[in-house]
Amino acid sequence: MAAAAPFLVVSGLAKRFGGVRALRGVDLDVRAGEVHGLVGANGAGKSTLIRILAGVFAPDGGTITLDGRPVTIATPHQATDLGLGFIHQDLNLVTQLTGIENIMLGVPKPSRLGLIDWKTIRADAAATVARVGIDFSLDAKVATLSTAQRWLVSICRALMRKARLIVMDEPTASLSAHEAGNLFRIVRQLRREGIAILYVSHRLDEILDLCDRVTAFRDGARVMHSERAALTRASLVDAIVGGSLSQASSPPMAVSAQGEPVLTVTALARLPMVRGVDFVLRRGEVLGFAGLVGAGRSEVMRLIYGADRPHRGSMALGGSPFSPRTPRDAVKAGIGLVPEERRSEGLVLNRSVAFNMALPSNRRFTLSPLPLLSGSRRDRWARSTAARVLVKTPSVGTPVQRLSGGNQQKVVIGRWIDRDLKILILDEPSRGVDIGARGEIHRLIRSLAAEGLAVIVVSSEAEELPGLCDRVLVMAEGRIVECLEGAAINRDAIVAASYKHAPQDRASA
């Protein structure tokens, strides 16, 4: 491996977003026929580097060299032409198209009499399909495929585009052990075929088992680069966290000093992502949920909100058994949710601010006894609520798609204001939100808690939870593994706890 010339060389790459230095002159090289691991906590700069290589962001400084030739990657299409393939965590597949249609997106297609010749396309793709080990129908819509099957479609698409380097971002976050084992087999096969793999993962045992070399980022800088043989799990964690785990230990599970219990969760499980969760949420408390990608945090929230049903375990709301069959049941019981994907799951983008705010409350604005909506009554309420949550909009009649990310988030929060709410769940409330709006959202969360509302905040950003939460529960492999409280809540403690309990021994599956 040491004798192979690098296919990709990144030198001194820098990127700034406003006052935030996302990359501080990082170096990286990836050789043909190697699996190169890239590790680091959330916000370390990994995603920024990937987006620069993909032609989504332009760097502020530094150079990118492919096969010894300096290149400028201005667009995603140009990245593809240069032999770079990207399989992002959300996969970026068109779910209403079939597997074969997704594989051939962006690839020139043979035609006959002005029509796409799918018979020839299938024949041309057959070798690649067999190479990846696809044993399901590619005529099925992607929406019907499992996550593991979608990964195989994505790998096949990269290979059909003649990718010489494939970036895989958190490939096993939502896979079972068996599915992960199949992916590892394909990764090793691609390595033998001379394809370079940049493997980005929080699962350190996968990194140690699969990768030939590993690079670690921290706070936008490269802090470690090493051959696999010189690394241990402890040394990887030390590079990521910036100190030993023993320096960031947490106290045992403690009882919060907040009000009376609102929600009690006991042995809650929905396999494979939630494997037995116990906690108590109290009135007036802001309870944080932290952990690495795939730890099961959002899946727990879906169980509380009735979007999924548990396989076992129980919940009690205000001392009474609680088992919502649908989100409607949860809303009736006094639970609100601000979802992780607000644009696709929380908003109707082409409708107004007032429409979106009133979605769970439209019955309040009907003209009794007629089932007719009073637009003026709804708009008055929306104006008052928008002012309370500081939504910046020309009017409540403005389509919500015209607002900034922060103001869209405040619209989703605002819909739960002025209701008989007991619990508000916010999943990644600061994602895609500028620093000013983030501060406003945090102040709103604390004010709601001060009024007696119980609040759950799920965040992948370890910097977000200190100063906001009364307690932070750290999850790993579908379980709560640490409780941080009071002064013990800090970024280093959250990151260290997340990695200390990260899953082990999956890569040998």
Short mmCIF file of C-alpha atoms in Angstrom, two decimals:
data_model
loop_
_atom_site.label_atom_id
_atom_site.label_comp_id
_atom_site.label_asym_id
_atom_site.label_seq_id
_atom_site.Cartn_x
_atom_site.Cartn_y
_atom_site.Cartn_z
CA MET A 1 0.00 0.00 0.00
CA ALA A 2 2.83 2.41 0.79
CA ALA A 3 4.16 2.14 -2.78
CA ALA A 4 0.87 3.12 -4.42
CA ALA A 5 0.62 6.69 -5.68
CA PRO A 6 -2.35 8.65 -4.27
CA PHE A 7 -5.35 9.03 -6.57
CA LEU A 8 -6.71 11.98 -4.56
CA VAL A 9 -4.57 14.56 -2.76
CA VAL A 10 -6.08 17.42 -0.75
CA SER A 11 -3.59 20.05 0.46
CA GLY A 12 -4.26 22.97 2.79
CA LEU A 13 -8.00 22.97 2.14
CA ALA A 14 -9.78 25.80 3.97
CA LYS A 15 -13.41 26.84 4.24
CA ARG A 16 -15.14 29.50 6.31
CA PHE A 17 -18.87 30.09 6.85
CA GLY A 18 -19.22 33.61 8.22
CA GLY A 19 -17.20 33.66 11.42
CA VAL A 20 -16.92 29.85 11.61
CA ARG A 21 -13.78 28.18 10.24
CA ALA A 22 -15.15 24.82 9.09
CA LEU A 23 -11.81 23.67 7.61
CA ARG A 24 -8.44 24.99 8.75
CA GLY A 25 -6.01 23.98 6.00
CA VAL A 26 -6.55 20.21 6.08
CA ASP A 27 -4.51 17.61 4.17
CA LEU A 28 -5.73 14.21 2.99
CA ASP A 29 -4.67 11.68 0.39
CA VAL A 30 -6.45 8.52 -0.74
CA ARG A 31 -4.79 5.78 -2.79
CA ALA A 32 -6.31 3.51 -5.39
CA GLY A 33 -7.27 0.17 -3.88
CA GLU A 34 -7.39 1.38 -0.26
CA VAL A 35 -10.11 1.99 2.28
CA HIS A 36 -9.26 5.25 4.00
CA GLY A 37 -11.14 6.00 7.21
CA LEU A 38 -12.19 9.54 8.10
CA VAL A 39 -13.30 10.09 11.69
CA GLY A 40 -14.23 13.01 13.92
CA ALA A 41 -17.04 14.27 16.11
CA ASN A 42 -20.03 16.12 14.66
CA GLY A 43 -18.86 19.51 13.40
CA ALA A 44 -15.24 18.39 12.96
CA GLY A 45 -15.25 19.28 9.24
CA LYS A 46 -15.83 15.89 7.60
CA SER A 47 -19.06 16.87 5.83
CA THR A 48 -17.58 20.16 4.64
CA LEU A 49 -14.66 18.32 3.04
CA ILE A 50 -17.04 15.87 1.36
CA ARG A 51 -19.21 18.66 -0.02
CA ILE A 52 -16.15 20.43 -1.44
CA LEU A 53 -15.06 17.21 -3.18
CA ALA A 54 -18.63 16.80 -4.46
CA GLY A 55 -18.66 20.29 -6.00
CA VAL A 56 -21.33 21.60 -3.61
CA PHE A 57 -19.05 24.09 -1.82
CA ALA A 58 -16.08 26.01 -3.22
CA PRO A 59 -13.01 26.05 -0.96
CA ASP A 60 -11.57 29.34 0.25
CA GLY A 61 -8.03 28.02 -0.10
CA GLY A 62 -5.95 24.93 -0.81
CA THR A 63 -5.65 22.53 -3.75
CA ILE A 64 -7.22 19.28 -4.94
CA THR A 65 -5.18 16.93 -7.14
CA LEU A 66 -6.43 13.85 -8.98
CA ASP A 67 -3.89 11.49 -10.57
CA GLY A 68 -1.24 14.16 -10.05
CA ARG A 69 -3.23 16.83 -11.89
CA PRO A 70 -4.68 19.90 -10.07
CA VAL A 71 -8.43 20.17 -10.55
CA THR A 72 -11.21 22.59 -9.68
CA ILE A 73 -14.50 20.88 -8.83
CA ALA A 74 -17.16 23.48 -9.52
CA THR A 75 -20.29 21.30 -9.78
CA PRO A 76 -21.52 17.84 -8.75
CA HIS A 77 -21.64 16.88 -12.43
CA GLN A 78 -17.95 17.74 -12.77
CA ALA A 79 -17.15 15.63 -9.69
CA THR A 80 -18.85 12.67 -11.36
CA ASP A 81 -16.92 13.23 -14.60
CA LEU A 82 -13.67 13.20 -12.59
CA GLY A 83 -14.46 9.75 -11.21
CA LEU A 84 -15.71 10.72 -7.75
CA GLY A 85 -18.80 8.97 -6.38
CA PHE A 86 -20.68 9.93 -3.22
CA ILE A 87 -23.09 7.86 -1.16
CA HIS A 88 -24.44 10.22 1.45
CA GLN A 89 -26.10 9.12 4.64
CA ASP A 90 -29.57 10.00 3.26
CA LEU A 91 -28.60 8.26 -0.04
CA ASN A 92 -30.20 10.93 -2.28
CA LEU A 93 -32.27 8.43 -4.25
CA VAL A 94 -35.51 9.31 -6.02
CA THR A 95 -37.91 7.08 -4.13
CA GLN A 96 -40.69 7.18 -6.73
CA LEU A 97 -38.38 5.86 -9.44
CA THR A 98 -37.36 2.22 -9.78
CA GLY A 99 -34.01 0.81 -8.75
CA ILE A 100 -32.74 0.61 -12.34
CA GLU A 101 -33.94 4.16 -13.08
CA ASN A 102 -31.99 5.44 -10.07
CA ILE A 103 -28.89 3.51 -11.10
CA MET A 104 -28.99 5.10 -14.55
CA LEU A 105 -29.69 8.69 -13.40
CA GLY A 106 -27.10 10.92 -15.03
CA VAL A 107 -25.75 8.11 -17.22
CA PRO A 108 -26.18 8.32 -21.04
CA LYS A 109 -28.86 5.84 -22.07
CA PRO A 110 -29.21 3.99 -25.39
CA SER A 111 -32.46 4.61 -27.24
CA ARG A 112 -34.42 3.04 -30.05
CA LEU A 113 -36.92 4.96 -32.15
CA GLY A 114 -36.72 7.85 -29.72
CA LEU A 115 -37.47 5.70 -26.66
CA ILE A 116 -35.06 4.62 -23.92
CA ASP A 117 -33.93 1.05 -24.60
CA TRP A 118 -34.32 -0.43 -21.12
CA LYS A 119 -33.63 -3.97 -22.37
CA THR A 120 -30.15 -2.96 -23.52
CA ILE A 121 -29.62 -0.93 -20.34
CA ARG A 122 -30.43 -3.95 -18.16
CA ALA A 123 -28.04 -6.10 -20.17
CA ASP A 124 -25.26 -3.49 -19.86
CA ALA A 125 -25.84 -3.17 -16.12
CA ALA A 126 -26.09 -6.91 -15.45
CA ALA A 127 -22.39 -7.39 -14.70
CA THR A 128 -22.30 -4.48 -12.26
CA VAL A 129 -25.53 -5.63 -10.61
CA ALA A 130 -24.05 -9.11 -10.11
CA ARG A 131 -20.77 -7.60 -8.89
CA VAL A 132 -22.62 -5.77 -6.10
CA GLY A 133 -24.72 -8.84 -5.29
CA ILE A 134 -28.17 -7.39 -5.94
CA ASP A 135 -30.71 -10.24 -5.69
CA PHE A 136 -33.94 -8.20 -5.69
CA SER A 137 -35.93 -6.75 -8.56
CA LEU A 138 -34.58 -3.44 -9.82
CA ASP A 139 -38.01 -2.75 -11.34
CA ALA A 140 -39.38 -2.12 -7.85
CA LYS A 141 -39.71 1.48 -6.75
CA VAL A 142 -37.00 2.57 -4.33
CA ALA A 143 -39.73 3.57 -1.84
CA THR A 144 -40.44 -0.16 -1.35
CA LEU A 145 -36.79 -1.16 -0.78
CA SER A 146 -35.07 -1.59 2.58
CA THR A 147 -32.21 0.67 3.64
CA ALA A 148 -29.69 -2.09 2.88
CA GLN A 149 -31.14 -2.57 -0.62
CA ARG A 150 -31.01 1.18 -1.23
CA TRP A 151 -27.32 1.14 -0.30
CA LEU A 152 -26.69 -1.52 -2.93
CA VAL A 153 -28.54 0.57 -5.52
CA SER A 154 -26.39 3.57 -4.58
CA ILE A 155 -23.13 1.57 -4.89
CA CYS A 156 -24.27 0.21 -8.25
CA ARG A 157 -25.06 3.75 -9.44
CA ALA A 158 -21.56 4.93 -8.49
CA LEU A 159 -19.97 2.02 -10.35
CA MET A 160 -22.10 2.61 -13.47
CA ARG A 161 -20.77 6.17 -13.44
CA LYS A 162 -17.21 4.75 -13.52
CA ALA A 163 -16.31 6.05 -10.07
CA ARG A 164 -12.66 5.53 -9.11
CA LEU A 165 -13.19 6.85 -5.59
CA ILE A 166 -16.39 6.29 -3.62
CA VAL A 167 -17.14 8.27 -0.46
CA MET A 168 -19.37 6.37 1.96
CA ASP A 169 -20.88 8.51 4.74
CA GLU A 170 -22.07 6.54 7.80
CA PRO A 171 -22.94 3.47 5.73
CA THR A 172 -24.03 1.17 8.58
CA ALA A 173 -25.97 3.65 10.73
CA SER A 174 -29.33 2.03 9.89
CA LEU A 175 -28.21 -1.50 8.98
CA SER A 176 -28.53 -4.72 10.94
CA ALA A 177 -25.40 -6.73 11.74
CA HIS A 178 -26.12 -9.11 8.84
CA GLU A 179 -26.72 -6.24 6.39
CA ALA A 180 -23.56 -4.49 7.59
CA GLY A 181 -21.59 -7.69 7.04
CA ASN A 182 -22.76 -7.82 3.43
CA LEU A 183 -21.71 -4.19 2.93
CA PHE A 184 -18.25 -4.92 4.36
CA ARG A 185 -17.89 -7.78 1.87
CA ILE A 186 -18.62 -5.40 -1.01
CA VAL A 187 -16.20 -2.76 0.35
CA ARG A 188 -13.38 -5.33 0.51
CA GLN A 189 -14.22 -6.53 -2.99
CA LEU A 190 -14.08 -2.98 -4.38
CA ARG A 191 -10.71 -2.50 -2.69
CA ARG A 192 -9.37 -5.62 -4.44
CA GLU A 193 -10.62 -4.19 -7.75
CA GLY A 194 -8.51 -1.04 -7.22
CA ILE A 195 -11.31 1.35 -6.30
CA ALA A 196 -10.51 3.87 -3.57
CA ILE A 197 -12.97 4.15 -0.68
CA LEU A 198 -13.20 7.11 1.72
CA TYR A 199 -15.09 5.56 4.63
CA VAL A 200 -16.67 8.03 7.07
CA SER A 201 -18.05 6.48 10.25
CA HIS A 202 -18.51 6.97 13.99
CA ARG A 203 -18.22 3.20 14.46
CA LEU A 204 -14.58 2.92 15.40
CA ASP A 205 -14.33 -0.85 15.32
CA GLU A 206 -15.49 -0.79 11.71
CA ILE A 207 -12.79 1.77 10.97
CA LEU A 208 -10.12 -0.39 12.61
CA ASP A 209 -11.25 -3.56 10.86
CA LEU A 210 -11.87 -2.20 7.34
CA CYS A 211 -9.45 0.65 6.81
CA ASP A 212 -5.84 0.67 5.65
CA ARG A 213 -5.17 4.20 6.91
CA VAL A 214 -7.16 6.61 9.06
CA THR A 215 -7.37 10.40 9.29
CA ALA A 216 -9.02 12.23 12.19
CA PHE A 217 -10.45 15.76 12.12
CA ARG A 218 -11.20 17.90 15.16
CA ASP A 219 -12.56 21.46 15.05
CA GLY A 220 -11.86 21.78 11.32
CA ALA A 221 -8.22 20.64 11.52
CA ARG A 222 -6.47 17.36 10.81
CA VAL A 223 -5.21 16.13 14.17
CA MET A 224 -4.15 12.58 13.31
CA HIS A 225 -3.10 10.53 10.28
CA SER A 226 -1.83 6.98 10.65
CA GLU A 227 -1.49 3.53 9.18
CA ARG A 228 -4.01 1.12 10.64
CA ALA A 229 -1.35 -1.04 12.31
CA ALA A 230 -0.31 1.85 14.56
CA LEU A 231 -3.84 2.53 15.86
CA THR A 232 -5.98 1.27 18.70
CA ARG A 233 -9.54 2.11 19.62
CA ALA A 234 -8.25 4.17 22.55
CA SER A 235 -5.88 6.19 20.37
CA LEU A 236 -8.68 6.90 17.88
CA VAL A 237 -10.99 8.12 20.64
CA ASP A 238 -8.18 10.26 22.05
CA ALA A 239 -7.70 11.93 18.64
CA ILE A 240 -11.43 12.57 18.22
CA VAL A 241 -12.13 13.80 21.74
CA GLY A 242 -8.82 15.52 22.40
CA GLY A 243 -8.26 13.83 25.76
CA SER A 244 -8.67 10.49 27.44
CA LEU A 245 -12.10 9.16 28.23
CA SER A 246 -11.31 9.02 31.91
CA GLN A 247 -11.06 12.82 31.91
CA ALA A 248 -14.67 13.13 30.78
CA SER A 249 -16.47 10.57 32.91
CA SER A 250 -20.02 11.22 34.03
CA PRO A 251 -21.84 10.71 37.31
CA PRO A 252 -24.31 7.85 37.74
CA MET A 253 -27.94 8.28 36.74
CA ALA A 254 -29.45 10.89 39.02
CA VAL A 255 -32.98 12.05 39.79
CA SER A 256 -33.74 15.50 38.38
CA ALA A 257 -34.72 18.23 40.80
CA GLN A 258 -37.47 19.44 38.44
CA GLY A 259 -41.22 19.01 38.98
CA GLU A 260 -43.38 15.93 39.13
CA PRO A 261 -42.97 13.15 36.52
CA VAL A 262 -44.82 13.79 33.26
CA LEU A 263 -43.60 10.83 31.20
CA THR A 264 -42.18 7.53 32.47
CA VAL A 265 -40.61 5.20 29.91
CA THR A 266 -39.82 1.62 30.94
CA ALA A 267 -37.87 -0.98 28.90
CA LEU A 268 -39.13 0.55 25.64
CA ALA A 269 -37.88 -1.35 22.58
CA ARG A 270 -38.37 -1.46 18.83
CA LEU A 271 -35.66 -3.60 17.28
CA PRO A 272 -33.13 -3.14 15.89
CA MET A 273 -32.78 0.59 16.68
CA VAL A 274 -34.29 0.79 20.20
CA ARG A 275 -33.24 -1.99 22.55
CA GLY A 276 -34.64 -1.13 25.99
CA VAL A 277 -34.88 2.49 27.10
CA ASP A 278 -35.76 3.72 30.61
CA PHE A 279 -36.10 7.36 31.70
CA VAL A 280 -38.37 9.82 33.50
CA LEU A 281 -39.23 13.27 32.08
CA ARG A 282 -40.37 15.88 34.60
CA ARG A 283 -42.47 19.02 34.44
CA GLY A 284 -40.41 22.13 33.66
CA GLU A 285 -37.37 20.10 32.58
CA VAL A 286 -35.33 20.39 29.38
CA LEU A 287 -34.03 16.85 28.78
CA GLY A 288 -31.39 16.38 26.10
CA PHE A 289 -30.76 13.25 24.05
CA ALA A 290 -27.23 12.88 22.62
CA GLY A 291 -25.35 10.12 20.81
CA LEU A 292 -23.77 9.17 17.52
CA VAL A 293 -25.60 8.62 14.24
CA GLY A 294 -27.71 5.47 14.50
CA ALA A 295 -27.84 5.48 18.30
CA GLY A 296 -31.66 5.34 18.27
CA ARG A 297 -32.56 8.81 19.53
CA SER A 298 -35.06 9.79 16.83
CA GLU A 299 -36.54 6.30 16.90
CA VAL A 300 -37.36 6.73 20.62
CA MET A 301 -39.12 10.01 19.83
CA ARG A 302 -41.18 8.30 17.11
CA LEU A 303 -42.36 5.75 19.69
CA ILE A 304 -43.36 8.48 22.14
CA TYR A 305 -45.18 10.37 19.38
CA GLY A 306 -47.07 7.30 18.12
CA ALA A 307 -45.41 7.28 14.68
CA ASP A 308 -44.12 3.75 15.43
CA ARG A 309 -45.34 1.04 17.79
CA PRO A 310 -42.95 -0.57 20.30
CA HIS A 311 -42.19 -4.28 20.27
CA ARG A 312 -42.11 -4.28 24.06
CA GLY A 313 -41.94 -1.97 27.05
CA SER A 314 -44.38 0.60 28.40
CA MET A 315 -44.98 4.30 28.90
CA ALA A 316 -46.99 6.28 31.43
CA LEU A 317 -48.20 9.86 30.93
CA GLY A 318 -49.04 11.69 34.13
CA GLY A 319 -49.19 8.37 35.97
CA SER A 320 -51.64 6.74 33.53
CA PRO A 321 -50.72 4.06 30.95
CA PHE A 322 -49.88 5.63 27.59
CA SER A 323 -49.66 3.68 24.33
CA PRO A 324 -50.40 5.93 21.34
CA ARG A 325 -51.33 4.09 18.18
CA THR A 326 -50.95 7.16 15.96
CA PRO A 327 -49.52 10.69 16.20
CA ARG A 328 -53.14 11.90 16.53
CA ASP A 329 -53.35 9.98 19.82
CA ALA A 330 -50.16 11.65 21.05
CA VAL A 331 -51.36 15.14 20.10
CA LYS A 332 -54.67 14.55 21.89
CA ALA A 333 -52.68 13.48 24.97
CA GLY A 334 -50.71 16.75 24.91
CA ILE A 335 -47.51 15.84 23.06
CA GLY A 336 -46.08 17.99 20.25
CA LEU A 337 -43.21 17.19 17.88
CA VAL A 338 -40.85 19.38 15.89
CA PRO A 339 -39.42 16.77 13.47
CA GLU A 340 -35.82 16.42 12.34
CA GLU A 341 -36.73 16.99 8.67
CA ARG A 342 -38.92 20.06 9.00
CA ARG A 343 -39.18 20.77 5.25
CA SER A 344 -40.45 17.29 4.31
CA GLU A 345 -42.14 16.24 7.57
CA GLY A 346 -43.14 19.46 9.33
CA LEU A 347 -44.21 22.00 6.72
CA VAL A 348 -46.38 22.41 3.65
CA LEU A 349 -43.91 24.67 1.89
CA ASN A 350 -46.23 26.30 -0.65
CA ARG A 351 -48.83 27.23 1.97
CA SER A 352 -48.85 30.25 4.25
CA VAL A 353 -47.30 30.82 7.65
CA ALA A 354 -50.81 30.91 9.17
CA PHE A 355 -51.81 27.65 7.47
CA ASN A 356 -48.72 25.84 8.73
CA MET A 357 -48.99 27.21 12.26
CA ALA A 358 -52.63 26.20 12.57
CA LEU A 359 -52.28 22.65 11.21
CA PRO A 360 -52.91 20.83 14.53
CA SER A 361 -55.41 23.45 15.71
CA ASN A 362 -57.78 24.09 12.82
CA ARG A 363 -60.84 22.98 14.82
CA ARG A 364 -60.30 25.97 17.10
CA PHE A 365 -60.97 28.32 14.20
CA THR A 366 -64.19 26.81 12.82
CA LEU A 367 -67.46 28.77 12.76
CA SER A 368 -69.65 26.64 15.02
CA PRO A 369 -72.01 24.98 14.30
CA LEU A 370 -70.82 24.98 10.68
CA PRO A 371 -67.61 23.08 9.83
CA LEU A 372 -66.15 26.15 8.13
CA LEU A 373 -62.75 27.63 8.88
CA SER A 374 -62.61 31.27 9.94
CA GLY A 375 -59.55 32.56 8.12
CA SER A 376 -59.61 35.88 9.95
CA ARG A 377 -59.74 34.20 13.37
CA ARG A 378 -56.89 31.87 12.41
CA ASP A 379 -54.80 34.74 11.04
CA ARG A 380 -55.23 36.82 14.21
CA TRP A 381 -54.00 33.90 16.28
CA ALA A 382 -51.12 33.28 13.87
CA ARG A 383 -50.01 36.93 14.04
CA SER A 384 -49.99 36.84 17.83
CA THR A 385 -48.10 33.53 17.93
CA ALA A 386 -45.61 34.60 15.26
CA ALA A 387 -44.79 37.66 17.35
CA ARG A 388 -44.30 35.52 20.45
CA VAL A 389 -41.88 33.10 18.78
CA LEU A 390 -40.18 35.92 16.81
CA VAL A 391 -41.00 34.72 13.29
CA LYS A 392 -39.68 37.28 10.82
CA THR A 393 -42.16 37.33 7.91
CA PRO A 394 -43.80 40.04 5.77
CA SER A 395 -47.18 38.64 6.84
CA VAL A 396 -48.76 35.42 8.07
CA GLY A 397 -50.05 35.00 4.51
CA THR A 398 -46.51 34.59 3.16
CA PRO A 399 -45.72 31.10 1.80
CA VAL A 400 -43.47 29.44 4.35
CA GLN A 401 -40.99 28.38 1.65
CA ARG A 402 -39.93 32.03 1.37
CA LEU A 403 -38.70 32.14 4.98
CA SER A 404 -35.20 31.37 6.21
CA GLY A 405 -34.47 28.01 7.86
CA GLY A 406 -34.57 29.56 11.32
CA ASN A 407 -37.93 31.21 10.74
CA GLN A 408 -39.36 28.00 9.26
CA GLN A 409 -38.28 26.22 12.43
CA LYS A 410 -39.98 28.85 14.58
CA VAL A 411 -43.19 28.35 12.58
CA VAL A 412 -43.15 24.63 13.45
CA ILE A 413 -42.51 25.42 17.12
CA GLY A 414 -45.20 28.09 17.08
CA ARG A 415 -47.93 25.65 16.10
CA TRP A 416 -47.62 24.05 19.54
CA ILE A 417 -47.90 27.36 21.44
CA ASP A 418 -51.15 28.19 23.21
CA ARG A 419 -52.27 24.56 23.39
CA ASP A 420 -52.87 22.29 26.37
CA LEU A 421 -49.42 20.78 25.83
CA LYS A 422 -47.60 18.63 28.36
CA ILE A 423 -44.51 17.63 26.36
CA LEU A 424 -42.72 19.23 23.41
CA ILE A 425 -40.16 17.14 21.51
CA LEU A 426 -37.64 18.98 19.31
CA ASP A 427 -35.53 16.75 17.06
CA GLU A 428 -32.42 18.62 15.82
CA PRO A 429 -33.95 22.08 16.46
CA SER A 430 -30.84 23.97 15.25
CA ARG A 431 -30.19 22.08 12.01
CA GLY A 432 -29.89 24.54 9.12
CA VAL A 433 -30.43 27.49 11.48
CA ASP A 434 -28.14 30.52 11.71
CA ILE A 435 -26.53 31.46 15.01
CA GLY A 436 -28.93 34.32 15.71
CA ALA A 437 -32.05 32.20 15.21
CA ARG A 438 -30.45 29.41 17.24
CA GLY A 439 -30.14 31.70 20.24
CA GLU A 440 -33.77 32.80 19.87
CA ILE A 441 -34.94 29.18 19.69
CA HIS A 442 -32.91 28.26 22.78
CA ARG A 443 -34.37 31.17 24.74
CA LEU A 444 -37.86 30.12 23.65
CA ILE A 445 -37.21 26.54 24.81
CA ARG A 446 -36.09 27.74 28.24
CA SER A 447 -39.08 30.07 28.58
CA LEU A 448 -41.50 27.25 27.74
CA ALA A 449 -39.83 25.06 30.37
CA ALA A 450 -40.08 27.89 32.91
CA GLU A 451 -43.85 27.90 32.28
CA GLY A 452 -43.97 24.22 33.26
CA LEU A 453 -43.72 22.49 29.89
CA ALA A 454 -41.58 19.35 29.75
CA VAL A 455 -39.19 19.60 26.79
CA ILE A 456 -37.06 16.95 25.04
CA VAL A 457 -34.24 18.17 22.77
CA VAL A 458 -32.51 15.69 20.45
CA SER A 459 -29.26 17.03 19.01
CA SER A 460 -26.25 15.67 17.16
CA GLU A 461 -24.30 18.81 18.06
CA ALA A 462 -22.54 18.30 21.38
CA GLU A 463 -22.12 22.08 21.66
CA GLU A 464 -25.88 22.68 21.64
CA LEU A 465 -26.93 20.81 24.77
CA PRO A 466 -24.72 22.40 27.49
CA GLY A 467 -26.39 25.53 28.85
CA LEU A 468 -29.74 24.47 27.37
CA CYS A 469 -30.52 21.21 29.16
CA ASP A 470 -31.03 20.25 32.79
CA ARG A 471 -29.99 16.68 32.02
CA VAL A 472 -28.51 14.94 28.97
CA LEU A 473 -29.05 11.24 28.27
CA VAL A 474 -26.42 9.74 25.96
CA MET A 475 -27.56 6.86 23.76
CA ALA A 476 -25.55 4.13 22.03
CA GLU A 477 -26.81 1.03 20.20
CA GLY A 478 -30.41 1.71 21.13
CA ARG A 479 -29.85 2.15 24.87
CA ILE A 480 -29.26 5.00 27.32
CA VAL A 481 -25.68 4.55 28.51
CA GLU A 482 -24.88 7.77 30.41
CA CYS A 483 -26.71 10.55 32.25
CA LEU A 484 -25.05 13.94 32.53
CA GLU A 485 -26.50 16.53 34.87
CA GLY A 486 -25.76 20.12 35.85
CA ALA A 487 -22.08 21.08 35.68
CA ALA A 488 -21.19 17.65 34.22
CA ILE A 489 -22.91 18.61 30.93
CA ASN A 490 -20.19 19.76 28.55
CA ARG A 491 -19.13 19.06 24.99
CA ASP A 492 -16.16 16.85 25.86
CA ALA A 493 -18.20 14.74 28.28
CA ILE A 494 -20.95 14.20 25.68
CA VAL A 495 -18.52 13.25 22.91
CA ALA A 496 -16.48 11.01 25.20
CA ALA A 497 -19.55 9.19 26.50
CA SER A 498 -20.83 8.68 22.95
CA TYR A 499 -17.60 7.05 21.78
CA LYS A 500 -16.92 5.15 25.00
CA HIS A 501 -20.10 3.16 24.51
CA ALA A 502 -20.05 3.04 20.69
CA PRO A 503 -20.82 -0.40 19.21
CA GLN A 504 -17.98 -2.85 18.77
CA ASP A 505 -17.12 -5.86 16.62
CA ARG A 506 -19.63 -5.30 13.80
CA ALA A 507 -17.02 -5.13 11.04
CA SER A 508 -16.06 -8.76 11.49
CA ALA A 509 -19.66 -9.85 10.80
#
